[in-house]
Amino acid sequence: MSVALSGAHSIGRSHCSSFRDRLQPPANDNSTTSMDATYAGKLTQDCPAGSDPTVPQDYKTPDVLDSQYYRNVMDRKVLFTSDATLMTSPKTKELVEKYTWWLIGDFLWYRHFEDAMVKMGNIEVKNSTNGQIRKKCGFVNEPYTG
Ligand code: HEM
């Protein structure tokens, strides 16, 4: 499930501060979870010291929700340790590879992603009795009465 959900990192951006620690050597030590050295070099240019800009999560198709993210995971061209870690267990690695397959890859992933989002959306759902229906999703309603 987390392999499918992480595919959301196929869109959006990230602050350099969220992955800067992965840019330093041993970034080029070629271990499973380290970043591709060329990619790390490019990110180092895009993330100058002393500032914290954002970069695309999926360097190839940044604004398209697709399975390119999984190709990036296999190429070790992903930003976060949580992305790279998907290659460290045989089960999750197999799923990463499946999601990249030409033609069926996208469709399998879309299905799994949908299912996982619905499942996650059902975890400990609050209602107006045990919680609050927010008027704006990012803020509790004022005044907050608990
Ligand atoms: C394994 C757990 C996860 C970790 C550790 C993680 C970590 C992160 C981090 C560090 C950022 C960058 C934030 C920033 O620097 O501004 C980010 C961005 C993002 N994450 Fe995740 N994430 C995880 C799972 C998910 C899931 C499950 C989804 C959705 C289903 C998701 C969707 C996104 C999106 C869309 C962005 C881009 C947001 C933007 O462009 O402003 N992530 N994630």
mmCIF file of C-alpha atoms and ligand atoms in Angstrom:
data_model
loop_
_atom_site.group_PDB
_atom_site.id
_atom_site.type_symbol
_atom_site.label_atom_id
_atom_site.label_comp_id
_atom_site.label_asym_id
_atom_site.label_seq_id
_atom_site.Cartn_x
_atom_site.Cartn_y
_atom_site.Cartn_z
ATOM 1 C CA MET A 1 0.000 0.000 0.000
ATOM 2 C CA SER A 2 2.763 2.451 0.856
ATOM 3 C CA VAL A 3 4.447 1.637 -2.442
ATOM 4 C CA ALA A 4 1.297 2.701 -4.306
ATOM 5 C CA LEU A 5 0.734 5.788 -2.150
ATOM 6 C CA SER A 6 4.290 7.022 -2.566
ATOM 7 C CA GLY A 7 3.470 7.353 -6.276
ATOM 8 C CA ALA A 8 1.872 10.672 -5.306
ATOM 9 C CA HIS A 9 5.448 11.953 -5.337
ATOM 10 C CA SER A 10 5.001 11.876 -9.103
ATOM 11 C CA ILE A 11 3.641 15.425 -8.795
ATOM 12 C CA GLY A 12 4.350 18.463 -6.675
ATOM 13 C CA ARG A 13 7.511 19.973 -5.313
ATOM 14 C CA SER A 14 9.759 19.734 -2.289
ATOM 15 C CA HIS A 15 11.821 22.166 -0.281
ATOM 16 C CA CYS A 16 15.555 21.538 -0.503
ATOM 17 C CA SER A 17 15.636 21.303 3.298
ATOM 18 C CA SER A 18 13.585 18.092 3.052
ATOM 19 C CA PHE A 19 16.396 16.182 1.322
ATOM 20 C CA ARG A 20 19.557 18.285 1.606
ATOM 21 C CA ASP A 21 21.161 15.724 3.917
ATOM 22 C CA ARG A 22 21.070 13.227 1.026
ATOM 23 C CA LEU A 23 23.128 15.403 -1.315
ATOM 24 C CA GLN A 24 26.404 15.110 0.568
ATOM 25 C CA PRO A 25 28.761 12.166 0.136
ATOM 26 C CA PRO A 26 28.299 9.286 0.553
ATOM 27 C CA ALA A 27 25.571 10.252 -1.949
ATOM 28 C CA ASN A 28 27.717 8.700 -4.665
ATOM 29 C CA ASP A 29 28.453 5.463 -2.823
ATOM 30 C CA ASN A 30 26.114 3.511 -5.123
ATOM 31 C CA SER A 31 24.263 1.852 -2.238
ATOM 32 C CA THR A 32 20.591 1.048 -2.747
ATOM 33 C CA THR A 33 19.274 4.037 -0.848
ATOM 34 C CA SER A 34 21.804 6.655 -1.923
ATOM 35 C CA MET A 35 21.026 9.143 -4.662
ATOM 36 C CA ASP A 36 22.395 8.888 -8.195
ATOM 37 C CA ALA A 37 25.527 11.058 -8.180
ATOM 38 C CA THR A 38 24.647 13.069 -11.320
ATOM 39 C CA TYR A 39 21.173 13.787 -10.017
ATOM 40 C CA ALA A 40 22.591 14.760 -6.612
ATOM 41 C CA GLY A 41 25.004 17.118 -8.402
ATOM 42 C CA LYS A 42 22.173 18.823 -10.266
ATOM 43 C CA LEU A 43 20.114 19.194 -7.088
ATOM 44 C CA THR A 44 23.116 20.679 -5.312
ATOM 45 C CA GLN A 45 23.131 23.424 -7.976
ATOM 46 C CA ASP A 46 19.384 23.952 -7.604
ATOM 47 C CA CYS A 47 19.706 24.117 -3.805
ATOM 48 C CA PRO A 48 22.299 26.823 -3.047
ATOM 49 C CA ALA A 49 23.517 26.985 0.539
ATOM 50 C CA GLY A 50 21.738 29.535 2.681
ATOM 51 C CA SER A 51 18.405 29.389 0.857
ATOM 52 C CA ASP A 52 15.574 26.891 0.710
ATOM 53 C CA PRO A 53 13.889 26.906 -2.706
ATOM 54 C CA THR A 54 11.699 24.087 -4.021
ATOM 55 C CA VAL A 55 12.367 21.605 -6.803
ATOM 56 C CA PRO A 56 10.052 19.202 -8.655
ATOM 57 C CA GLN A 57 9.673 15.764 -7.086
ATOM 58 C CA ASP A 58 9.538 14.003 -10.454
ATOM 59 C CA TYR A 59 12.297 15.592 -12.517
ATOM 60 C CA LYS A 60 10.998 14.140 -15.800
ATOM 61 C CA THR A 61 7.213 14.698 -15.762
ATOM 62 C CA PRO A 62 6.746 16.999 -12.743
ATOM 63 C CA ASP A 63 3.104 17.914 -13.362
ATOM 64 C CA VAL A 64 1.731 14.569 -14.565
ATOM 65 C CA LEU A 65 0.412 11.932 -12.177
ATOM 66 C CA ASP A 66 1.998 8.903 -13.803
ATOM 67 C CA SER A 67 4.332 5.996 -13.119
ATOM 68 C CA GLN A 68 7.472 7.894 -14.141
ATOM 69 C CA TYR A 69 8.076 8.263 -10.401
ATOM 70 C CA TYR A 70 8.737 4.502 -10.183
ATOM 71 C CA ARG A 71 11.291 4.660 -12.996
ATOM 72 C CA ASN A 72 12.968 7.409 -11.001
ATOM 73 C CA VAL A 73 12.948 5.184 -7.892
ATOM 74 C CA MET A 74 14.685 2.409 -9.852
ATOM 75 C CA ASP A 75 17.221 4.912 -11.231
ATOM 76 C CA ARG A 76 17.871 6.264 -7.696
ATOM 77 C CA LYS A 77 16.731 9.697 -8.899
ATOM 78 C CA VAL A 78 14.236 10.426 -6.128
ATOM 79 C CA LEU A 79 14.408 12.989 -3.347
ATOM 80 C CA PHE A 80 13.538 11.256 -0.095
ATOM 81 C CA THR A 81 14.863 8.341 1.902
ATOM 82 C CA SER A 82 11.258 7.084 2.031
ATOM 83 C CA ASP A 83 11.266 6.917 -1.795
ATOM 84 C CA ALA A 84 14.626 5.165 -2.032
ATOM 85 C CA THR A 85 13.697 2.706 0.731
ATOM 86 C CA LEU A 86 11.054 1.160 -1.539
ATOM 87 C CA MET A 87 13.919 -0.689 -3.269
ATOM 88 C CA THR A 88 15.269 -2.288 -0.082
ATOM 89 C CA SER A 89 12.820 -5.142 0.446
ATOM 90 C CA PRO A 90 12.114 -7.763 -2.242
ATOM 91 C CA LYS A 91 8.341 -7.307 -1.933
ATOM 92 C CA THR A 92 8.301 -3.525 -2.325
ATOM 93 C CA LYS A 93 10.974 -3.670 -5.031
ATOM 94 C CA GLU A 94 8.814 -6.051 -7.045
ATOM 95 C CA LEU A 95 5.893 -3.619 -6.828
ATOM 96 C CA VAL A 96 8.063 -0.675 -7.881
ATOM 97 C CA GLU A 97 9.151 -2.678 -10.925
ATOM 98 C CA LYS A 98 5.575 -3.723 -11.740
ATOM 99 C CA TYR A 99 4.332 -0.152 -11.640
ATOM 100 C CA THR A 100 6.867 0.831 -14.313
ATOM 101 C CA TRP A 101 5.824 -1.826 -16.835
ATOM 102 C CA TRP A 102 4.915 -0.418 -20.179
ATOM 103 C CA LEU A 103 1.123 -0.233 -20.767
ATOM 104 C CA ILE A 104 -0.087 -2.222 -17.762
ATOM 105 C CA GLY A 105 2.196 -0.349 -15.364
ATOM 106 C CA ASP A 106 0.128 2.818 -15.185
ATOM 107 C CA PHE A 107 -3.201 1.038 -14.995
ATOM 108 C CA LEU A 108 -2.145 -1.340 -12.231
ATOM 109 C CA TRP A 109 -0.758 1.570 -10.281
ATOM 110 C CA TYR A 110 -3.843 3.752 -10.767
ATOM 111 C CA ARG A 111 -6.000 0.911 -9.388
ATOM 112 C CA HIS A 112 -3.783 0.264 -6.393
ATOM 113 C CA PHE A 113 -3.432 3.993 -5.711
ATOM 114 C CA GLU A 114 -7.201 4.493 -5.774
ATOM 115 C CA ASP A 115 -7.792 1.553 -3.432
ATOM 116 C CA ALA A 116 -5.103 2.718 -1.024
ATOM 117 C CA MET A 117 -6.433 6.288 -0.942
ATOM 118 C CA VAL A 118 -9.959 5.041 -0.169
ATOM 119 C CA LYS A 119 -8.609 2.746 2.574
ATOM 120 C CA MET A 120 -6.541 5.518 4.102
ATOM 121 C CA GLY A 121 -9.491 7.900 3.898
ATOM 122 C CA ASN A 122 -11.499 5.478 6.050
ATOM 123 C CA ILE A 123 -9.010 5.414 8.921
ATOM 124 C CA GLU A 124 -10.521 6.917 12.092
ATOM 125 C CA VAL A 125 -12.934 9.163 10.250
ATOM 126 C CA LYS A 126 -14.326 11.940 12.459
ATOM 127 C CA ASN A 127 -17.880 13.261 12.245
ATOM 128 C CA SER A 128 -19.720 16.143 13.896
ATOM 129 C CA THR A 129 -20.254 14.059 17.071
ATOM 130 C CA ASN A 130 -16.698 12.932 17.784
ATOM 131 C CA GLY A 131 -15.008 15.730 15.873
ATOM 132 C CA GLN A 132 -15.814 18.718 13.734
ATOM 133 C CA ILE A 133 -16.778 19.222 10.093
ATOM 134 C CA ARG A 134 -14.311 21.867 8.966
ATOM 135 C CA LYS A 135 -15.464 24.771 6.825
ATOM 136 C CA LYS A 136 -11.932 25.098 5.434
ATOM 137 C CA CYS A 137 -10.051 21.825 5.260
ATOM 138 C CA GLY A 138 -6.769 23.260 6.557
ATOM 139 C CA PHE A 139 -8.206 25.022 9.626
ATOM 140 C CA VAL A 140 -10.328 24.179 12.669
ATOM 141 C CA ASN A 141 -13.538 26.244 12.792
ATOM 142 C CA GLU A 142 -13.410 29.257 15.114
ATOM 143 C CA PRO A 143 -14.158 29.412 17.924
ATOM 144 C CA TYR A 144 -12.850 25.898 18.579
ATOM 145 C CA THR A 145 -15.027 24.148 21.161
ATOM 146 C CA GLY A 146 -13.387 20.730 21.002
HETATM 147 C C1 HEM B 1 6.220 7.477 3.122
HETATM 148 C C2 HEM B 1 5.662 8.522 3.635
HETATM 149 C C3 HEM B 1 5.905 9.888 3.065
HETATM 150 C C4 HEM B 1 6.930 10.734 3.328
HETATM 151 C C5 HEM B 1 8.113 10.491 4.263
HETATM 152 C C6 HEM B 1 6.700 11.937 2.559
HETATM 153 C C7 HEM B 1 7.520 13.039 2.554
HETATM 154 C C8 HEM B 1 7.305 14.198 1.831
HETATM 155 C C9 HEM B 1 8.128 15.382 1.890
HETATM 156 C C10 HEM B 1 9.355 15.560 2.795
HETATM 157 C C11 HEM B 1 7.634 16.277 1.003
HETATM 158 C C12 HEM B 1 8.209 17.661 0.677
HETATM 159 C C13 HEM B 1 7.657 18.713 1.594
HETATM 160 C C14 HEM B 1 8.411 19.999 1.387
HETATM 161 O O1 HEM B 1 9.633 20.012 1.515
HETATM 162 O O2 HEM B 1 7.792 21.046 1.089
HETATM 163 C C15 HEM B 1 6.484 15.669 0.379
HETATM 164 C C16 HEM B 1 5.706 16.269 -0.583
HETATM 165 C C17 HEM B 1 4.574 15.713 -1.131
HETATM 166 N N1 HEM B 1 3.991 14.521 -0.766
HETATM 167 FE FE1 HEM B 1 4.784 13.144 0.482
HETATM 168 N N2 HEM B 1 5.539 11.799 1.839
HETATM 169 C C18 HEM B 1 5.011 10.572 2.120
HETATM 170 C C19 HEM B 1 3.841 10.038 1.639
HETATM 171 C C20 HEM B 1 2.961 10.704 0.803
HETATM 172 C C21 HEM B 1 1.625 10.243 0.451
HETATM 173 C C22 HEM B 1 0.997 8.974 1.015
HETATM 174 C C23 HEM B 1 1.105 11.158 -0.393
HETATM 175 C C24 HEM B 1 -0.256 11.204 -1.036
HETATM 176 C C25 HEM B 1 -0.963 10.117 -1.280
HETATM 177 C C26 HEM B 1 2.110 12.200 -0.598
HETATM 178 C C27 HEM B 1 1.972 13.284 -1.419
HETATM 179 C C28 HEM B 1 2.857 14.341 -1.524
HETATM 180 C C29 HEM B 1 2.706 15.456 -2.461
HETATM 181 C C30 HEM B 1 1.589 15.633 -3.504
HETATM 182 C C31 HEM B 1 3.789 16.324 -2.207
HETATM 183 C C32 HEM B 1 4.079 17.656 -2.918
HETATM 184 C C33 HEM B 1 3.425 18.795 -2.182
HETATM 185 C C34 HEM B 1 3.664 20.149 -2.866
HETATM 186 O O3 HEM B 1 3.970 20.215 -4.057
HETATM 187 O O4 HEM B 1 3.518 21.189 -2.188
HETATM 188 N N3 HEM B 1 3.212 11.897 0.144
HETATM 189 N N4 HEM B 1 6.300 14.410 0.896
#
